[in-house]
Amino acid sequence: DAGVIQSPRHEVTEMGQEVTLRCKPISGHDYLFWYRQTMMRGLELLIYFNNNVPIDDSGMPEDRFSAKMPNASFSTLKIQPSEPRDSAVYFCASSLWEGSTYEQYFGPGTRLTVT
Amino acid sequence: GQQLNQSPQSMFIQEGEDVSMNCTSSSIFNTWLWYKQDPGEGPVLLIALYKAGELTSNGRLTAQFGITRKDSFLNISASIPSDVGIYFCAGQLGGSEKLVFGKGTKLTVNP
């Protein structure tokens, strides 16, 4: 079975440009999470969705960040305008809530470099 | 916010040695998960624990859900070079779909 798919794997952009990261969760999963990983702060949860609806976006750093999930098989994380401090690895993860069990599965990540 | 204290921060061991790492928290968790991350890849789920006192194995890996529900341990027996990577613990609080992650334990195995 295909795991979580993310694209692009690497993105290099100049400060001020718009960046869009994409994620396809595991088929049948009802939760989707966006994380950011840096050396200094580790893994940080940015936002998560349940059945395509945003549940908690308290981790989104500022208004420059936005996320959408138009359907069960696709989500985007957009940064506009991008800044050098946004450089990090961004992960998407998905899970299926089954009451007594709970496991999140991560994609390979998008390494973003903003110059 | 909630925090997990993961230790040690890094480990340097010889191939064949056993490894132990742990996570502690001041909060009670319903679920403990252990992940491994290789360079340039996303975290991969190794073991999931759901009951206090539970001991679960996955090959050479064994993890335990602490009886107080505030800690968890991961042991790797007879380490091999491909065990190199960063190991993360993650805990799920009751009533929340979010995970709290530790800072990771970086494992280096010398052949």
PDB file of C-alpha atoms in Angstrom:
ATOM      1  CA  ASP A   1       0.000   0.000   0.000  1.00  0.00           C
ATOM      2  CA  ALA A   2       1.155   3.518  -0.712  1.00  0.00           C
ATOM      3  CA  GLY A   3       2.132   5.535   2.302  1.00  0.00           C
ATOM      4  CA  VAL A   4       1.765   9.273   2.761  1.00  0.00           C
ATOM      5  CA  ILE A   5       2.981  11.066  -0.361  1.00  0.00           C
ATOM      6  CA  GLN A   6       4.488  14.541  -0.291  1.00  0.00           C
ATOM      7  CA  SER A   7       5.699  16.820  -3.042  1.00  0.00           C
ATOM      8  CA  PRO A   8       8.038  18.335  -3.812  1.00  0.00           C
ATOM      9  CA  ARG A   9      10.776  16.576  -1.817  1.00  0.00           C
ATOM     10  CA  HIS A  10      12.986  19.643  -2.026  1.00  0.00           C
ATOM     11  CA  GLU A  11      12.114  23.275  -2.618  1.00  0.00           C
ATOM     12  CA  VAL A  12      14.491  26.198  -2.880  1.00  0.00           C
ATOM     13  CA  THR A  13      12.967  29.630  -3.214  1.00  0.00           C
ATOM     14  CA  GLU A  14      13.796  33.258  -2.699  1.00  0.00           C
ATOM     15  CA  MET A  15      12.480  35.333   0.154  1.00  0.00           C
ATOM     16  CA  GLY A  16       9.102  36.832  -0.667  1.00  0.00           C
ATOM     17  CA  GLN A  17       8.013  34.066  -3.008  1.00  0.00           C
ATOM     18  CA  GLU A  18       4.959  31.910  -2.473  1.00  0.00           C
ATOM     19  CA  VAL A  19       5.569  28.267  -1.602  1.00  0.00           C
ATOM     20  CA  THR A  20       3.010  25.462  -1.814  1.00  0.00           C
ATOM     21  CA  LEU A  21       3.626  22.059  -0.281  1.00  0.00           C
ATOM     22  CA  ARG A  22       1.401  19.107  -1.152  1.00  0.00           C
ATOM     23  CA  CYS A  23       0.301  15.986   0.661  1.00  0.00           C
ATOM     24  CA  LYS A  24      -1.697  12.892  -0.183  1.00  0.00           C
ATOM     25  CA  PRO A  25      -2.664  10.951   2.964  1.00  0.00           C
ATOM     26  CA  ILE A  26      -3.065   7.206   3.248  1.00  0.00           C
ATOM     27  CA  SER A  27      -6.355   6.166   1.694  1.00  0.00           C
ATOM     28  CA  GLY A  28      -9.088   5.768   4.310  1.00  0.00           C
ATOM     29  CA  HIS A  29      -7.379   7.806   6.994  1.00  0.00           C
ATOM     30  CA  ASP A  30      -9.557  10.510   8.543  1.00  0.00           C
ATOM     31  CA  TYR A  31      -6.922  12.708  10.186  1.00  0.00           C
ATOM     32  CA  LEU A  32      -4.191  14.720   8.479  1.00  0.00           C
ATOM     33  CA  PHE A  33      -1.409  16.587  10.293  1.00  0.00           C
ATOM     34  CA  TRP A  34       1.178  19.121   9.123  1.00  0.00           C
ATOM     35  CA  TYR A  35       4.445  19.316  11.096  1.00  0.00           C
ATOM     36  CA  ARG A  36       7.597  21.383  10.824  1.00  0.00           C
ATOM     37  CA  GLN A  37      10.981  20.026  11.939  1.00  0.00           C
ATOM     38  CA  THR A  38      14.035  22.124  12.766  1.00  0.00           C
ATOM     39  CA  MET A  39      17.170  21.393  14.755  1.00  0.00           C
ATOM     40  CA  MET A  40      16.297  24.029  17.314  1.00  0.00           C
ATOM     41  CA  ARG A  41      12.625  23.258  17.902  1.00  0.00           C
ATOM     42  CA  GLY A  42      12.284  19.607  16.892  1.00  0.00           C
ATOM     43  CA  LEU A  43       8.928  18.445  15.522  1.00  0.00           C
ATOM     44  CA  GLU A  44       6.195  21.060  15.815  1.00  0.00           C
ATOM     45  CA  LEU A  45       2.555  20.484  14.956  1.00  0.00           C
ATOM     46  CA  LEU A  46       1.274  23.275  12.721  1.00  0.00           C
ATOM     47  CA  ILE A  47      -2.322  22.260  11.977  1.00  0.00           C
ATOM     48  CA  TYR A  48      -4.502  19.191  11.709  1.00  0.00           C
ATOM     49  CA  PHE A  49      -7.693  18.202   9.928  1.00  0.00           C
ATOM     50  CA  ASN A  50     -10.423  15.684  10.659  1.00  0.00           C
ATOM     51  CA  ASN A  51     -12.557  14.613   7.717  1.00  0.00           C
ATOM     52  CA  ASN A  52     -11.161  17.545   5.713  1.00  0.00           C
ATOM     53  CA  VAL A  53     -12.125  20.119   8.377  1.00  0.00           C
ATOM     54  CA  PRO A  54      -9.399  22.085  10.184  1.00  0.00           C
ATOM     55  CA  ILE A  55      -9.573  21.272  13.894  1.00  0.00           C
ATOM     56  CA  ASP A  56      -6.624  23.054  15.455  1.00  0.00           C
ATOM     57  CA  ASP A  57      -4.377  25.599  13.737  1.00  0.00           C
ATOM     58  CA  SER A  58      -2.850  27.005  16.915  1.00  0.00           C
ATOM     59  CA  GLY A  59       0.593  25.882  15.795  1.00  0.00           C
ATOM     60  CA  MET A  60       0.584  27.905  12.598  1.00  0.00           C
ATOM     61  CA  PRO A  61       3.316  30.485  13.156  1.00  0.00           C
ATOM     62  CA  GLU A  62       1.613  33.472  11.576  1.00  0.00           C
ATOM     63  CA  ASP A  63      -0.781  34.643   8.923  1.00  0.00           C
ATOM     64  CA  ARG A  64       1.730  33.936   6.200  1.00  0.00           C
ATOM     65  CA  PHE A  65       0.933  30.239   6.664  1.00  0.00           C
ATOM     66  CA  SER A  66      -2.303  28.684   5.452  1.00  0.00           C
ATOM     67  CA  ALA A  67      -3.485  25.116   4.904  1.00  0.00           C
ATOM     68  CA  LYS A  68      -6.366  23.581   3.031  1.00  0.00           C
ATOM     69  CA  MET A  69      -7.824  20.144   2.576  1.00  0.00           C
ATOM     70  CA  PRO A  70     -10.311  20.292  -0.321  1.00  0.00           C
ATOM     71  CA  ASN A  71     -10.933  16.549  -0.257  1.00  0.00           C
ATOM     72  CA  ALA A  72      -9.969  13.387   1.598  1.00  0.00           C
ATOM     73  CA  SER A  73      -6.990  12.668  -0.620  1.00  0.00           C
ATOM     74  CA  PHE A  74      -5.252  16.020  -0.861  1.00  0.00           C
ATOM     75  CA  SER A  75      -3.949  18.825   1.334  1.00  0.00           C
ATOM     76  CA  THR A  76      -1.752  21.862   0.787  1.00  0.00           C
ATOM     77  CA  LEU A  77       0.352  24.030   3.060  1.00  0.00           C
ATOM     78  CA  LYS A  78       1.059  27.467   1.644  1.00  0.00           C
ATOM     79  CA  ILE A  79       3.544  30.082   2.793  1.00  0.00           C
ATOM     80  CA  GLN A  80       3.122  33.563   1.341  1.00  0.00           C
ATOM     81  CA  PRO A  81       5.408  35.448   1.451  1.00  0.00           C
ATOM     82  CA  SER A  82       8.199  33.080   2.456  1.00  0.00           C
ATOM     83  CA  GLU A  83      11.053  34.168   4.735  1.00  0.00           C
ATOM     84  CA  PRO A  84      14.482  32.615   5.457  1.00  0.00           C
ATOM     85  CA  ARG A  85      13.322  31.567   8.931  1.00  0.00           C
ATOM     86  CA  ASP A  86      10.734  29.313   7.299  1.00  0.00           C
ATOM     87  CA  SER A  87      13.548  27.035   6.136  1.00  0.00           C
ATOM     88  CA  ALA A  88      12.822  23.625   7.643  1.00  0.00           C
ATOM     89  CA  VAL A  89      11.581  20.157   6.785  1.00  0.00           C
ATOM     90  CA  TYR A  90       7.790  19.995   6.561  1.00  0.00           C
ATOM     91  CA  PHE A  91       6.067  16.687   7.186  1.00  0.00           C
ATOM     92  CA  CYS A  92       2.564  15.540   6.535  1.00  0.00           C
ATOM     93  CA  ALA A  93       1.152  12.649   8.568  1.00  0.00           C
ATOM     94  CA  SER A  94      -2.143  10.821   8.528  1.00  0.00           C
ATOM     95  CA  SER A  95      -3.997   8.544  10.913  1.00  0.00           C
ATOM     96  CA  LEU A  96      -7.201   6.614  11.341  1.00  0.00           C
ATOM     97  CA  TRP A  97      -9.009   7.079  14.610  1.00  0.00           C
ATOM     98  CA  GLU A  98     -10.348   3.719  15.727  1.00  0.00           C
ATOM     99  CA  GLY A  99     -11.174   4.450  19.331  1.00  0.00           C
ATOM    100  CA  SER A 100      -8.692   2.269  21.165  1.00  0.00           C
ATOM    101  CA  THR A 101      -5.783   2.515  18.765  1.00  0.00           C
ATOM    102  CA  TYR A 102      -4.032   5.560  17.415  1.00  0.00           C
ATOM    103  CA  GLU A 103      -1.052   5.649  15.078  1.00  0.00           C
ATOM    104  CA  GLN A 104       0.252   8.464  12.905  1.00  0.00           C
ATOM    105  CA  TYR A 105       2.133   7.700   9.705  1.00  0.00           C
ATOM    106  CA  PHE A 106       4.515  10.240   8.257  1.00  0.00           C
ATOM    107  CA  GLY A 107       5.414  11.142   4.690  1.00  0.00           C
ATOM    108  CA  PRO A 108       9.013  11.586   3.518  1.00  0.00           C
ATOM    109  CA  GLY A 109       8.893  15.345   4.044  1.00  0.00           C
ATOM    110  CA  THR A 110       9.618  18.459   1.985  1.00  0.00           C
ATOM    111  CA  ARG A 111      12.905  20.180   2.677  1.00  0.00           C
ATOM    112  CA  LEU A 112      12.312  23.911   2.201  1.00  0.00           C
ATOM    113  CA  THR A 113      15.146  26.373   1.813  1.00  0.00           C
ATOM    114  CA  VAL A 114      14.338  30.068   1.599  1.00  0.00           C
ATOM    115  CA  THR A 115      17.254  32.270   0.559  1.00  0.00           C
TER     116      THR A 115
ATOM    117  CA  GLY B   1       2.540  23.122  26.451  1.00  0.00           C
ATOM    118  CA  GLN B   2       3.136  19.465  27.217  1.00  0.00           C
ATOM    119  CA  GLN B   3       6.705  18.239  27.087  1.00  0.00           C
ATOM    120  CA  LEU B   4       8.393  14.894  26.898  1.00  0.00           C
ATOM    121  CA  ASN B   5      11.884  14.496  28.296  1.00  0.00           C
ATOM    122  CA  GLN B   6      13.756  12.014  26.150  1.00  0.00           C
ATOM    123  CA  SER B   7      17.154  10.656  27.156  1.00  0.00           C
ATOM    124  CA  PRO B   8      19.876  10.229  26.355  1.00  0.00           C
ATOM    125  CA  GLN B   9      20.227  12.900  23.704  1.00  0.00           C
ATOM    126  CA  SER B  10      22.807  10.808  21.854  1.00  0.00           C
ATOM    127  CA  MET B  11      24.476   7.425  22.125  1.00  0.00           C
ATOM    128  CA  PHE B  12      27.638   5.992  20.618  1.00  0.00           C
ATOM    129  CA  ILE B  13      27.825   2.207  20.837  1.00  0.00           C
ATOM    130  CA  GLN B  14      29.623  -0.752  19.336  1.00  0.00           C
ATOM    131  CA  GLU B  15      27.863  -3.163  17.027  1.00  0.00           C
ATOM    132  CA  GLY B  16      26.354  -5.997  19.028  1.00  0.00           C
ATOM    133  CA  GLU B  17      25.679  -3.951  22.157  1.00  0.00           C
ATOM    134  CA  ASP B  18      22.234  -3.473  23.627  1.00  0.00           C
ATOM    135  CA  VAL B  19      20.679   0.012  23.777  1.00  0.00           C
ATOM    136  CA  SER B  20      18.176   1.580  26.143  1.00  0.00           C
ATOM    137  CA  MET B  21      16.451   4.940  25.900  1.00  0.00           C
ATOM    138  CA  ASN B  22      13.467   6.444  27.659  1.00  0.00           C
ATOM    139  CA  CYS B  23      10.915   9.202  27.778  1.00  0.00           C
ATOM    140  CA  THR B  24       9.316  10.773  30.821  1.00  0.00           C
ATOM    141  CA  SER B  25       6.600  13.321  31.350  1.00  0.00           C
ATOM    142  CA  SER B  26       4.707  15.019  34.123  1.00  0.00           C
ATOM    143  CA  SER B  27       1.480  14.182  32.256  1.00  0.00           C
ATOM    144  CA  ILE B  28      -0.382  10.906  31.922  1.00  0.00           C
ATOM    145  CA  PHE B  29      -0.590   9.548  28.386  1.00  0.00           C
ATOM    146  CA  ASN B  30      -3.069   7.120  26.839  1.00  0.00           C
ATOM    147  CA  THR B  31      -0.735   5.999  24.077  1.00  0.00           C
ATOM    148  CA  TRP B  32       3.015   5.862  23.624  1.00  0.00           C
ATOM    149  CA  LEU B  33       4.597   5.578  20.181  1.00  0.00           C
ATOM    150  CA  TRP B  34       8.205   5.058  19.172  1.00  0.00           C
ATOM    151  CA  TYR B  35       9.507   6.260  15.797  1.00  0.00           C
ATOM    152  CA  LYS B  36      12.825   6.019  13.966  1.00  0.00           C
ATOM    153  CA  GLN B  37      13.982   8.675  11.525  1.00  0.00           C
ATOM    154  CA  ASP B  38      16.727   8.076   8.974  1.00  0.00           C
ATOM    155  CA  PRO B  39      18.535  11.049   7.405  1.00  0.00           C
ATOM    156  CA  GLY B  40      16.412  12.710   4.742  1.00  0.00           C
ATOM    157  CA  GLU B  41      13.330  10.646   5.548  1.00  0.00           C
ATOM    158  CA  GLY B  42      10.215  10.941   7.641  1.00  0.00           C
ATOM    159  CA  PRO B  43       9.754   9.250  11.024  1.00  0.00           C
ATOM    160  CA  VAL B  44       8.761   5.602  10.705  1.00  0.00           C
ATOM    161  CA  LEU B  45       6.534   4.037  13.341  1.00  0.00           C
ATOM    162  CA  LEU B  46       8.279   1.201  15.193  1.00  0.00           C
ATOM    163  CA  ILE B  47       6.043   0.296  18.117  1.00  0.00           C
ATOM    164  CA  ALA B  48       2.716   1.471  19.556  1.00  0.00           C
ATOM    165  CA  LEU B  49       1.732   0.931  23.209  1.00  0.00           C
ATOM    166  CA  TYR B  50      -1.796   1.286  24.575  1.00  0.00           C
ATOM    167  CA  LYS B  51      -1.909  -0.099  28.117  1.00  0.00           C
ATOM    168  CA  ALA B  52       0.011   0.733  31.265  1.00  0.00           C
ATOM    169  CA  GLY B  53       2.605  -1.968  31.882  1.00  0.00           C
ATOM    170  CA  GLU B  54       2.356  -3.258  28.306  1.00  0.00           C
ATOM    171  CA  LEU B  55       5.544  -4.751  26.876  1.00  0.00           C
ATOM    172  CA  THR B  56       5.667  -5.038  23.087  1.00  0.00           C
ATOM    173  CA  SER B  57       8.378  -6.355  20.780  1.00  0.00           C
ATOM    174  CA  ASN B  58       9.143  -5.767  17.124  1.00  0.00           C
ATOM    175  CA  GLY B  59      12.113  -7.926  16.159  1.00  0.00           C
ATOM    176  CA  ARG B  60      15.105  -6.784  18.193  1.00  0.00           C
ATOM    177  CA  LEU B  61      13.144  -3.832  19.551  1.00  0.00           C
ATOM    178  CA  THR B  62      11.190  -3.973  22.805  1.00  0.00           C
ATOM    179  CA  ALA B  63       9.191  -1.097  24.266  1.00  0.00           C
ATOM    180  CA  GLN B  64       7.297  -0.720  27.510  1.00  0.00           C
ATOM    181  CA  PHE B  65       4.449   1.535  28.600  1.00  0.00           C
ATOM    182  CA  GLY B  66       5.336   2.654  32.113  1.00  0.00           C
ATOM    183  CA  ILE B  67       3.013   1.582  34.908  1.00  0.00           C
ATOM    184  CA  THR B  68       2.466   5.208  35.963  1.00  0.00           C
ATOM    185  CA  ARG B  69       1.553   6.083  32.330  1.00  0.00           C
ATOM    186  CA  LYS B  70       4.068   8.917  32.522  1.00  0.00           C
ATOM    187  CA  ASP B  71       7.004   7.144  30.924  1.00  0.00           C
ATOM    188  CA  SER B  72       8.075   4.676  28.273  1.00  0.00           C
ATOM    189  CA  PHE B  73      11.235   2.758  27.427  1.00  0.00           C
ATOM    190  CA  LEU B  74      12.728   1.425  24.208  1.00  0.00           C
ATOM    191  CA  ASN B  75      15.385  -1.271  24.127  1.00  0.00           C
ATOM    192  CA  ILE B  76      17.324  -2.460  21.091  1.00  0.00           C
ATOM    193  CA  SER B  77      19.162  -5.728  21.450  1.00  0.00           C
ATOM    194  CA  ALA B  78      22.307  -6.750  19.564  1.00  0.00           C
ATOM    195  CA  SER B  79      22.597  -3.485  17.642  1.00  0.00           C
ATOM    196  CA  ILE B  80      23.621  -3.482  13.982  1.00  0.00           C
ATOM    197  CA  PRO B  81      24.866  -0.637  11.748  1.00  0.00           C
ATOM    198  CA  SER B  82      21.414  -0.079  10.191  1.00  0.00           C
ATOM    199  CA  ASP B  83      20.033   0.832  13.625  1.00  0.00           C
ATOM    200  CA  VAL B  84      21.729   4.214  13.187  1.00  0.00           C
ATOM    201  CA  GLY B  85      19.250   7.072  13.217  1.00  0.00           C
ATOM    202  CA  ILE B  86      17.209   9.279  15.488  1.00  0.00           C
ATOM    203  CA  TYR B  87      14.619   7.627  17.718  1.00  0.00           C
ATOM    204  CA  PHE B  88      11.614   9.653  18.851  1.00  0.00           C
ATOM    205  CA  CYS B  89       9.052   8.922  21.501  1.00  0.00           C
ATOM    206  CA  ALA B  90       5.578  10.395  21.197  1.00  0.00           C
ATOM    207  CA  GLY B  91       2.702  10.441  23.617  1.00  0.00           C
ATOM    208  CA  GLN B  92      -1.000  10.923  23.099  1.00  0.00           C
ATOM    209  CA  LEU B  93      -2.993  12.643  25.814  1.00  0.00           C
ATOM    210  CA  GLY B  94      -6.482  11.423  26.590  1.00  0.00           C
ATOM    211  CA  GLY B  95      -9.151  13.224  24.622  1.00  0.00           C
ATOM    212  CA  SER B  96      -6.707  14.620  22.095  1.00  0.00           C
ATOM    213  CA  GLU B  97      -5.768  13.524  18.599  1.00  0.00           C
ATOM    214  CA  LYS B  98      -2.439  15.344  18.886  1.00  0.00           C
ATOM    215  CA  LEU B  99       0.899  13.750  19.682  1.00  0.00           C
ATOM    216  CA  VAL B 100       3.577  15.264  21.889  1.00  0.00           C
ATOM    217  CA  PHE B 101       7.082  14.402  20.688  1.00  0.00           C
ATOM    218  CA  GLY B 102      10.371  14.041  22.503  1.00  0.00           C
ATOM    219  CA  LYS B 103      13.490  15.750  21.149  1.00  0.00           C
ATOM    220  CA  GLY B 104      14.936  12.448  19.976  1.00  0.00           C
ATOM    221  CA  THR B 105      17.869  10.154  20.756  1.00  0.00           C
ATOM    222  CA  LYS B 106      20.565  10.063  18.089  1.00  0.00           C
ATOM    223  CA  LEU B 107      22.076   6.590  17.861  1.00  0.00           C
ATOM    224  CA  THR B 108      25.462   5.906  16.300  1.00  0.00           C
ATOM    225  CA  VAL B 109      26.629   2.304  15.918  1.00  0.00           C
ATOM    226  CA  ASN B 110      30.299   1.651  15.293  1.00  0.00           C
ATOM    227  CA  PRO B 111      30.955  -1.513  13.286  1.00  0.00           C
TER     228      PRO B 111
END
